[in-house]
Amino acid sequence: DTGVSQDPRHKITKRGQNVTFRCDPISEHNRLYWYRQTLGQGPEFLTYFQNEAQLEKSRLLSDRFSAERPKGSFSTLEIQRTEQGDSAMYLCASSTGTGDQETQYFGPGTRLLVL
Amino acid sequence: GQNIDQPTEMTATEGAIVQINCTYQTSGFNGLFWYQQHAGEAPTFLSYNVLDGLEEKGRFSSFLSRSKGYSYLLLKELQMKDSASYLCAVRDSNYQLIWGAGTKLIIKP
């Protein structure tokens, strides 16, 4: 399978714990995006990378969230001191970053439940 | 502010045609995307419009009017598997996608 993959697919944690999610983009894609989605809403942009550089981070994103893409390939999203409001689907998408029709392709998502 | 509006929910009959509308107000425009999302799954790409007019792709077509800030997704010969949410997203002047909340489409036999 050469699509975007995410791990884990599901995560249940207790409030206050730290969690880390991984995303492996399509291999030739140099842009990688993280989104958060809650029920009945569209994806909410969190941050994105061009290769290993983090180019933009949502102003809505608290300091408890951090993302890395150390070698320009896979990326990790860490949430520290989780809160119940962090419960959501966390989506990763990748794209080539070139051309007008730059289409983002999504991974299956990681569903987080904070108890 | 930036805003994407879509109906929350629509119902249609198997075999029929349905049109899902999307209106947008964004800071700049660099293309409009439609995605399909089945419950509990990730969005999958359906179509892309950057110029005015209709783009046809099999049973699905997407229309854009930039002057009106308006798009629609037309689904023909509806099948039960088309039951899903349909998300409209606009790429703004910063080349970021601004997403609507999605339209939940229910197909009845």
PDB file of C-alpha atoms in Angstrom:
ATOM      1  CA  ASP A   1       0.000   0.000   0.000  1.00  0.00           C
ATOM      2  CA  THR A   2       1.577   3.268  -1.105  1.00  0.00           C
ATOM      3  CA  GLY A   3      -0.957   5.591   0.513  1.00  0.00           C
ATOM      4  CA  VAL A   4      -0.644   7.703   3.640  1.00  0.00           C
ATOM      5  CA  SER A   5      -0.476   5.614   6.801  1.00  0.00           C
ATOM      6  CA  GLN A   6      -1.041   6.594  10.417  1.00  0.00           C
ATOM      7  CA  ASP A   7      -0.312   4.836  13.663  1.00  0.00           C
ATOM      8  CA  PRO A   8      -2.025   4.067  15.945  1.00  0.00           C
ATOM      9  CA  ARG A   9      -5.528   3.990  14.511  1.00  0.00           C
ATOM     10  CA  HIS A  10      -7.094   4.328  17.933  1.00  0.00           C
ATOM     11  CA  LYS A  11      -5.787   5.661  21.229  1.00  0.00           C
ATOM     12  CA  ILE A  12      -7.492   5.831  24.607  1.00  0.00           C
ATOM     13  CA  THR A  13      -5.676   7.738  27.319  1.00  0.00           C
ATOM     14  CA  LYS A  14      -6.317   9.329  30.659  1.00  0.00           C
ATOM     15  CA  ARG A  15      -6.418  13.076  31.105  1.00  0.00           C
ATOM     16  CA  GLY A  16      -2.962  14.471  31.801  1.00  0.00           C
ATOM     17  CA  GLN A  17      -1.061  11.803  29.890  1.00  0.00           C
ATOM     18  CA  ASN A  18       1.090  12.495  26.827  1.00  0.00           C
ATOM     19  CA  VAL A  19       0.353  10.859  23.481  1.00  0.00           C
ATOM     20  CA  THR A  20       2.293  10.679  20.224  1.00  0.00           C
ATOM     21  CA  PHE A  21       0.959   9.875  16.772  1.00  0.00           C
ATOM     22  CA  ARG A  22       2.911   8.956  13.670  1.00  0.00           C
ATOM     23  CA  CYS A  23       2.223   9.675  10.004  1.00  0.00           C
ATOM     24  CA  ASP A  24       4.007   8.200   6.995  1.00  0.00           C
ATOM     25  CA  PRO A  25       3.188  10.196   3.860  1.00  0.00           C
ATOM     26  CA  ILE A  26       3.202   9.036   0.249  1.00  0.00           C
ATOM     27  CA  SER A  27       6.895   8.651  -0.508  1.00  0.00           C
ATOM     28  CA  GLU A  28       7.315  11.290  -3.214  1.00  0.00           C
ATOM     29  CA  HIS A  29       5.219  13.902  -1.389  1.00  0.00           C
ATOM     30  CA  ASN A  30       7.184  16.711   0.224  1.00  0.00           C
ATOM     31  CA  ARG A  31       4.286  18.434   1.983  1.00  0.00           C
ATOM     32  CA  LEU A  32       2.676  16.960   5.074  1.00  0.00           C
ATOM     33  CA  TYR A  33      -0.336  18.337   6.937  1.00  0.00           C
ATOM     34  CA  TRP A  34      -1.912  17.627  10.306  1.00  0.00           C
ATOM     35  CA  TYR A  35      -5.617  18.255  10.913  1.00  0.00           C
ATOM     36  CA  ARG A  36      -8.041  17.640  13.740  1.00  0.00           C
ATOM     37  CA  GLN A  37     -11.659  16.716  13.090  1.00  0.00           C
ATOM     38  CA  THR A  38     -14.582  16.419  15.465  1.00  0.00           C
ATOM     39  CA  LEU A  39     -17.960  14.900  14.720  1.00  0.00           C
ATOM     40  CA  GLY A  40     -20.023  16.877  12.233  1.00  0.00           C
ATOM     41  CA  GLN A  41     -17.227  19.290  11.409  1.00  0.00           C
ATOM     42  CA  GLY A  42     -14.715  19.625   8.626  1.00  0.00           C
ATOM     43  CA  PRO A  43     -11.004  19.124   9.246  1.00  0.00           C
ATOM     44  CA  GLU A  44      -9.352  21.884  11.289  1.00  0.00           C
ATOM     45  CA  PHE A  45      -5.837  22.791  10.191  1.00  0.00           C
ATOM     46  CA  LEU A  46      -3.125  22.291  12.819  1.00  0.00           C
ATOM     47  CA  THR A  47       0.213  22.572  11.038  1.00  0.00           C
ATOM     48  CA  TYR A  48       2.132  21.677   7.906  1.00  0.00           C
ATOM     49  CA  PHE A  49       5.643  20.838   6.731  1.00  0.00           C
ATOM     50  CA  GLN A  50       7.495  21.400   3.509  1.00  0.00           C
ATOM     51  CA  ASN A  51      10.117  18.650   3.704  1.00  0.00           C
ATOM     52  CA  GLU A  52      11.523  18.945   7.256  1.00  0.00           C
ATOM     53  CA  ALA A  53      10.579  22.604   7.732  1.00  0.00           C
ATOM     54  CA  GLN A  54       7.447  23.421   9.713  1.00  0.00           C
ATOM     55  CA  LEU A  55       6.072  26.342   7.709  1.00  0.00           C
ATOM     56  CA  GLU A  56       2.850  27.151   9.477  1.00  0.00           C
ATOM     57  CA  LYS A  57       1.147  26.416  12.745  1.00  0.00           C
ATOM     58  CA  SER A  58      -2.453  27.282  13.553  1.00  0.00           C
ATOM     59  CA  ARG A  59      -2.895  30.125  16.025  1.00  0.00           C
ATOM     60  CA  LEU A  60      -5.557  27.967  17.640  1.00  0.00           C
ATOM     61  CA  LEU A  61      -2.979  25.334  18.509  1.00  0.00           C
ATOM     62  CA  SER A  62      -1.965  25.386  22.144  1.00  0.00           C
ATOM     63  CA  ASP A  63       1.609  24.963  23.363  1.00  0.00           C
ATOM     64  CA  ARG A  64       0.730  21.433  24.408  1.00  0.00           C
ATOM     65  CA  PHE A  65       0.827  20.387  20.751  1.00  0.00           C
ATOM     66  CA  SER A  66       4.091  19.876  18.915  1.00  0.00           C
ATOM     67  CA  ALA A  67       4.926  18.277  15.601  1.00  0.00           C
ATOM     68  CA  GLU A  68       8.168  17.185  13.986  1.00  0.00           C
ATOM     69  CA  ARG A  69       9.316  15.857  10.655  1.00  0.00           C
ATOM     70  CA  PRO A  70      13.003  15.301  11.344  1.00  0.00           C
ATOM     71  CA  LYS A  71      14.156  13.843   8.035  1.00  0.00           C
ATOM     72  CA  GLY A  72      11.463  15.145   5.766  1.00  0.00           C
ATOM     73  CA  SER A  73       9.754  11.769   5.626  1.00  0.00           C
ATOM     74  CA  PHE A  74       7.514  10.597   8.476  1.00  0.00           C
ATOM     75  CA  SER A  75       6.075  13.027  11.012  1.00  0.00           C
ATOM     76  CA  THR A  76       5.014  12.827  14.645  1.00  0.00           C
ATOM     77  CA  LEU A  77       2.381  14.838  16.490  1.00  0.00           C
ATOM     78  CA  GLU A  78       2.658  14.941  20.266  1.00  0.00           C
ATOM     79  CA  ILE A  79       0.022  16.174  22.664  1.00  0.00           C
ATOM     80  CA  GLN A  80       1.217  16.812  26.200  1.00  0.00           C
ATOM     81  CA  ARG A  81      -1.008  16.822  29.285  1.00  0.00           C
ATOM     82  CA  THR A  82      -4.041  15.714  27.313  1.00  0.00           C
ATOM     83  CA  GLU A  83      -7.445  17.190  28.099  1.00  0.00           C
ATOM     84  CA  GLN A  84     -10.899  15.791  27.381  1.00  0.00           C
ATOM     85  CA  GLY A  85     -11.353  18.474  24.729  1.00  0.00           C
ATOM     86  CA  ASP A  86      -8.499  16.914  22.771  1.00  0.00           C
ATOM     87  CA  SER A  87     -10.711  13.937  21.944  1.00  0.00           C
ATOM     88  CA  ALA A  88     -11.016  13.960  18.148  1.00  0.00           C
ATOM     89  CA  MET A  89      -9.849  12.305  14.953  1.00  0.00           C
ATOM     90  CA  TYR A  90      -6.333  13.412  14.028  1.00  0.00           C
ATOM     91  CA  LEU A  91      -5.782  13.318  10.288  1.00  0.00           C
ATOM     92  CA  CYS A  92      -2.563  13.466   8.343  1.00  0.00           C
ATOM     93  CA  ALA A  93      -2.439  14.380   4.656  1.00  0.00           C
ATOM     94  CA  SER A  94       0.358  14.693   2.133  1.00  0.00           C
ATOM     95  CA  SER A  95       0.781  16.356  -1.242  1.00  0.00           C
ATOM     96  CA  THR A  96       3.408  17.031  -3.851  1.00  0.00           C
ATOM     97  CA  GLY A  97       3.299  20.759  -3.156  1.00  0.00           C
ATOM     98  CA  THR A  98       3.630  21.590  -6.821  1.00  0.00           C
ATOM     99  CA  GLY A  99       1.230  22.698  -9.504  1.00  0.00           C
ATOM    100  CA  ASP A 100      -2.190  24.252  -9.341  1.00  0.00           C
ATOM    101  CA  GLN A 101      -3.939  21.005  -8.652  1.00  0.00           C
ATOM    102  CA  GLU A 102      -2.051  20.237  -5.490  1.00  0.00           C
ATOM    103  CA  THR A 103      -4.310  17.613  -3.994  1.00  0.00           C
ATOM    104  CA  GLN A 104      -3.997  16.473  -0.410  1.00  0.00           C
ATOM    105  CA  TYR A 105      -4.327  12.741   0.192  1.00  0.00           C
ATOM    106  CA  PHE A 106      -5.398  11.672   3.634  1.00  0.00           C
ATOM    107  CA  GLY A 107      -4.377   8.836   5.882  1.00  0.00           C
ATOM    108  CA  PRO A 108      -6.957   6.766   7.809  1.00  0.00           C
ATOM    109  CA  GLY A 109      -6.620   8.967  10.900  1.00  0.00           C
ATOM    110  CA  THR A 110      -5.941   8.350  14.575  1.00  0.00           C
ATOM    111  CA  ARG A 111      -9.001   8.486  16.790  1.00  0.00           C
ATOM    112  CA  LEU A 112      -8.111   9.822  20.246  1.00  0.00           C
ATOM    113  CA  LEU A 113     -10.325   9.454  23.294  1.00  0.00           C
ATOM    114  CA  VAL A 114      -9.262  11.220  26.476  1.00  0.00           C
ATOM    115  CA  LEU A 115     -11.003   9.925  29.589  1.00  0.00           C
TER     116      LEU A 115
ATOM    117  CA  GLY B   1     -13.334  36.156   8.232  1.00  0.00           C
ATOM    118  CA  GLN B   2     -13.332  33.086   6.053  1.00  0.00           C
ATOM    119  CA  ASN B   3     -16.465  31.049   5.676  1.00  0.00           C
ATOM    120  CA  ILE B   4     -17.630  27.968   3.797  1.00  0.00           C
ATOM    121  CA  ASP B   5     -21.354  27.147   3.878  1.00  0.00           C
ATOM    122  CA  GLN B   6     -22.940  23.821   2.993  1.00  0.00           C
ATOM    123  CA  PRO B   7     -26.264  22.273   3.967  1.00  0.00           C
ATOM    124  CA  THR B   8     -25.911  20.077   7.029  1.00  0.00           C
ATOM    125  CA  GLU B   9     -27.858  17.117   5.700  1.00  0.00           C
ATOM    126  CA  MET B  10     -29.646  16.001   2.540  1.00  0.00           C
ATOM    127  CA  THR B  11     -31.720  12.953   1.668  1.00  0.00           C
ATOM    128  CA  ALA B  12     -32.119  11.412  -1.786  1.00  0.00           C
ATOM    129  CA  THR B  13     -33.414   8.232  -3.364  1.00  0.00           C
ATOM    130  CA  GLU B  14     -31.314   5.474  -4.897  1.00  0.00           C
ATOM    131  CA  GLY B  15     -31.033   5.999  -8.658  1.00  0.00           C
ATOM    132  CA  ALA B  16     -31.871   9.694  -8.477  1.00  0.00           C
ATOM    133  CA  ILE B  17     -29.752  12.848  -8.853  1.00  0.00           C
ATOM    134  CA  VAL B  18     -28.696  15.167  -6.013  1.00  0.00           C
ATOM    135  CA  GLN B  19     -26.962  18.541  -6.004  1.00  0.00           C
ATOM    136  CA  ILE B  20     -24.941  19.644  -2.984  1.00  0.00           C
ATOM    137  CA  ASN B  21     -24.251  23.378  -2.857  1.00  0.00           C
ATOM    138  CA  CYS B  22     -21.302  25.206  -1.367  1.00  0.00           C
ATOM    139  CA  THR B  23     -20.855  28.963  -0.979  1.00  0.00           C
ATOM    140  CA  TYR B  24     -17.635  30.521   0.171  1.00  0.00           C
ATOM    141  CA  GLN B  25     -16.078  33.761   1.346  1.00  0.00           C
ATOM    142  CA  THR B  26     -12.329  33.486   1.619  1.00  0.00           C
ATOM    143  CA  SER B  27      -9.260  35.689   1.531  1.00  0.00           C
ATOM    144  CA  GLY B  28      -8.226  34.860  -2.008  1.00  0.00           C
ATOM    145  CA  PHE B  29      -9.082  31.863  -4.138  1.00  0.00           C
ATOM    146  CA  ASN B  30      -6.753  29.235  -5.539  1.00  0.00           C
ATOM    147  CA  GLY B  31      -9.093  26.389  -6.277  1.00  0.00           C
ATOM    148  CA  LEU B  32     -12.011  24.495  -4.774  1.00  0.00           C
ATOM    149  CA  PHE B  33     -12.000  20.833  -3.801  1.00  0.00           C
ATOM    150  CA  TRP B  34     -14.718  18.314  -3.047  1.00  0.00           C
ATOM    151  CA  TYR B  35     -13.985  15.334  -0.822  1.00  0.00           C
ATOM    152  CA  GLN B  36     -16.114  12.349   0.187  1.00  0.00           C
ATOM    153  CA  GLN B  37     -15.915  11.041   3.727  1.00  0.00           C
ATOM    154  CA  HIS B  38     -17.588   7.863   4.931  1.00  0.00           C
ATOM    155  CA  ALA B  39     -18.345   7.661   8.637  1.00  0.00           C
ATOM    156  CA  GLY B  40     -15.222   6.971  10.666  1.00  0.00           C
ATOM    157  CA  GLU B  41     -12.940   7.159   7.649  1.00  0.00           C
ATOM    158  CA  ALA B  42     -10.615   9.770   6.163  1.00  0.00           C
ATOM    159  CA  PRO B  43     -11.702  12.153   3.384  1.00  0.00           C
ATOM    160  CA  THR B  44     -11.029  10.983  -0.171  1.00  0.00           C
ATOM    161  CA  PHE B  45     -10.520  13.380  -3.079  1.00  0.00           C
ATOM    162  CA  LEU B  46     -13.375  13.710  -5.589  1.00  0.00           C
ATOM    163  CA  SER B  47     -12.834  16.815  -7.710  1.00  0.00           C
ATOM    164  CA  TYR B  48     -11.010  20.074  -8.211  1.00  0.00           C
ATOM    165  CA  ASN B  49     -12.198  23.309  -9.876  1.00  0.00           C
ATOM    166  CA  VAL B  50     -10.170  26.445 -10.419  1.00  0.00           C
ATOM    167  CA  LEU B  51     -11.855  27.883 -13.524  1.00  0.00           C
ATOM    168  CA  ASP B  52     -15.552  28.630 -13.941  1.00  0.00           C
ATOM    169  CA  GLY B  53     -17.636  25.849 -15.378  1.00  0.00           C
ATOM    170  CA  LEU B  54     -18.445  22.208 -15.023  1.00  0.00           C
ATOM    171  CA  GLU B  55     -15.965  19.372 -14.495  1.00  0.00           C
ATOM    172  CA  GLU B  56     -17.395  15.921 -15.135  1.00  0.00           C
ATOM    173  CA  LYS B  57     -15.940  12.715 -13.763  1.00  0.00           C
ATOM    174  CA  GLY B  58     -18.168   9.684 -14.230  1.00  0.00           C
ATOM    175  CA  ARG B  59     -21.288   9.913 -12.069  1.00  0.00           C
ATOM    176  CA  PHE B  60     -19.902  12.968 -10.268  1.00  0.00           C
ATOM    177  CA  SER B  61     -19.691  16.527 -11.635  1.00  0.00           C
ATOM    178  CA  SER B  62     -18.563  19.719  -9.958  1.00  0.00           C
ATOM    179  CA  PHE B  63     -19.410  23.281 -10.969  1.00  0.00           C
ATOM    180  CA  LEU B  64     -17.744  26.549 -10.035  1.00  0.00           C
ATOM    181  CA  SER B  65     -18.718  30.220 -10.324  1.00  0.00           C
ATOM    182  CA  ARG B  66     -15.928  32.372  -8.914  1.00  0.00           C
ATOM    183  CA  SER B  67     -17.891  35.622  -9.307  1.00  0.00           C
ATOM    184  CA  LYS B  68     -20.685  34.202  -7.151  1.00  0.00           C
ATOM    185  CA  GLY B  69     -18.446  32.369  -4.687  1.00  0.00           C
ATOM    186  CA  TYR B  70     -20.456  29.251  -5.429  1.00  0.00           C
ATOM    187  CA  SER B  71     -19.911  25.620  -6.278  1.00  0.00           C
ATOM    188  CA  TYR B  72     -22.023  22.499  -6.432  1.00  0.00           C
ATOM    189  CA  LEU B  73     -21.364  18.781  -6.545  1.00  0.00           C
ATOM    190  CA  LEU B  74     -23.785  16.805  -8.685  1.00  0.00           C
ATOM    191  CA  LEU B  75     -24.175  13.099  -8.079  1.00  0.00           C
ATOM    192  CA  LYS B  76     -26.081  11.041 -10.661  1.00  0.00           C
ATOM    193  CA  GLU B  77     -27.508   7.514 -10.560  1.00  0.00           C
ATOM    194  CA  LEU B  78     -27.192   7.466  -6.799  1.00  0.00           C
ATOM    195  CA  GLN B  79     -26.085   4.239  -5.159  1.00  0.00           C
ATOM    196  CA  MET B  80     -26.398   3.224  -1.528  1.00  0.00           C
ATOM    197  CA  LYS B  81     -22.601   3.421  -1.193  1.00  0.00           C
ATOM    198  CA  ASP B  82     -22.815   7.162  -1.931  1.00  0.00           C
ATOM    199  CA  SER B  83     -24.189   7.667   1.580  1.00  0.00           C
ATOM    200  CA  ALA B  84     -21.421   9.746   3.136  1.00  0.00           C
ATOM    201  CA  SER B  85     -20.458  13.288   4.060  1.00  0.00           C
ATOM    202  CA  TYR B  86     -19.320  15.568   1.252  1.00  0.00           C
ATOM    203  CA  LEU B  87     -16.808  18.254   2.177  1.00  0.00           C
ATOM    204  CA  CYS B  88     -16.199  21.453   0.243  1.00  0.00           C
ATOM    205  CA  ALA B  89     -12.770  23.062   0.723  1.00  0.00           C
ATOM    206  CA  VAL B  90     -11.323  26.259  -0.740  1.00  0.00           C
ATOM    207  CA  ARG B  91      -7.614  26.982  -1.086  1.00  0.00           C
ATOM    208  CA  ASP B  92      -7.039  30.563   0.003  1.00  0.00           C
ATOM    209  CA  SER B  93      -4.394  33.145  -0.877  1.00  0.00           C
ATOM    210  CA  ASN B  94      -1.934  31.426   1.498  1.00  0.00           C
ATOM    211  CA  TYR B  95      -2.550  28.122  -0.297  1.00  0.00           C
ATOM    212  CA  GLN B  96      -4.207  26.727   2.818  1.00  0.00           C
ATOM    213  CA  LEU B  97      -7.408  24.687   2.606  1.00  0.00           C
ATOM    214  CA  ILE B  98     -10.427  26.181   4.343  1.00  0.00           C
ATOM    215  CA  TRP B  99     -12.994  23.468   5.004  1.00  0.00           C
ATOM    216  CA  GLY B 100     -16.751  23.463   5.238  1.00  0.00           C
ATOM    217  CA  ALA B 101     -18.449  21.360   7.913  1.00  0.00           C
ATOM    218  CA  GLY B 102     -19.650  18.883   5.314  1.00  0.00           C
ATOM    219  CA  THR B 103     -23.033  17.753   4.019  1.00  0.00           C
ATOM    220  CA  LYS B 104     -24.273  14.401   5.242  1.00  0.00           C
ATOM    221  CA  LEU B 105     -26.011  12.656   2.340  1.00  0.00           C
ATOM    222  CA  ILE B 106     -28.503   9.921   3.179  1.00  0.00           C
ATOM    223  CA  ILE B 107     -29.565   7.612   0.357  1.00  0.00           C
ATOM    224  CA  LYS B 108     -32.884   5.785   0.721  1.00  0.00           C
ATOM    225  CA  PRO B 109     -33.883   2.724  -1.309  1.00  0.00           C
TER     226      PRO B 109
END
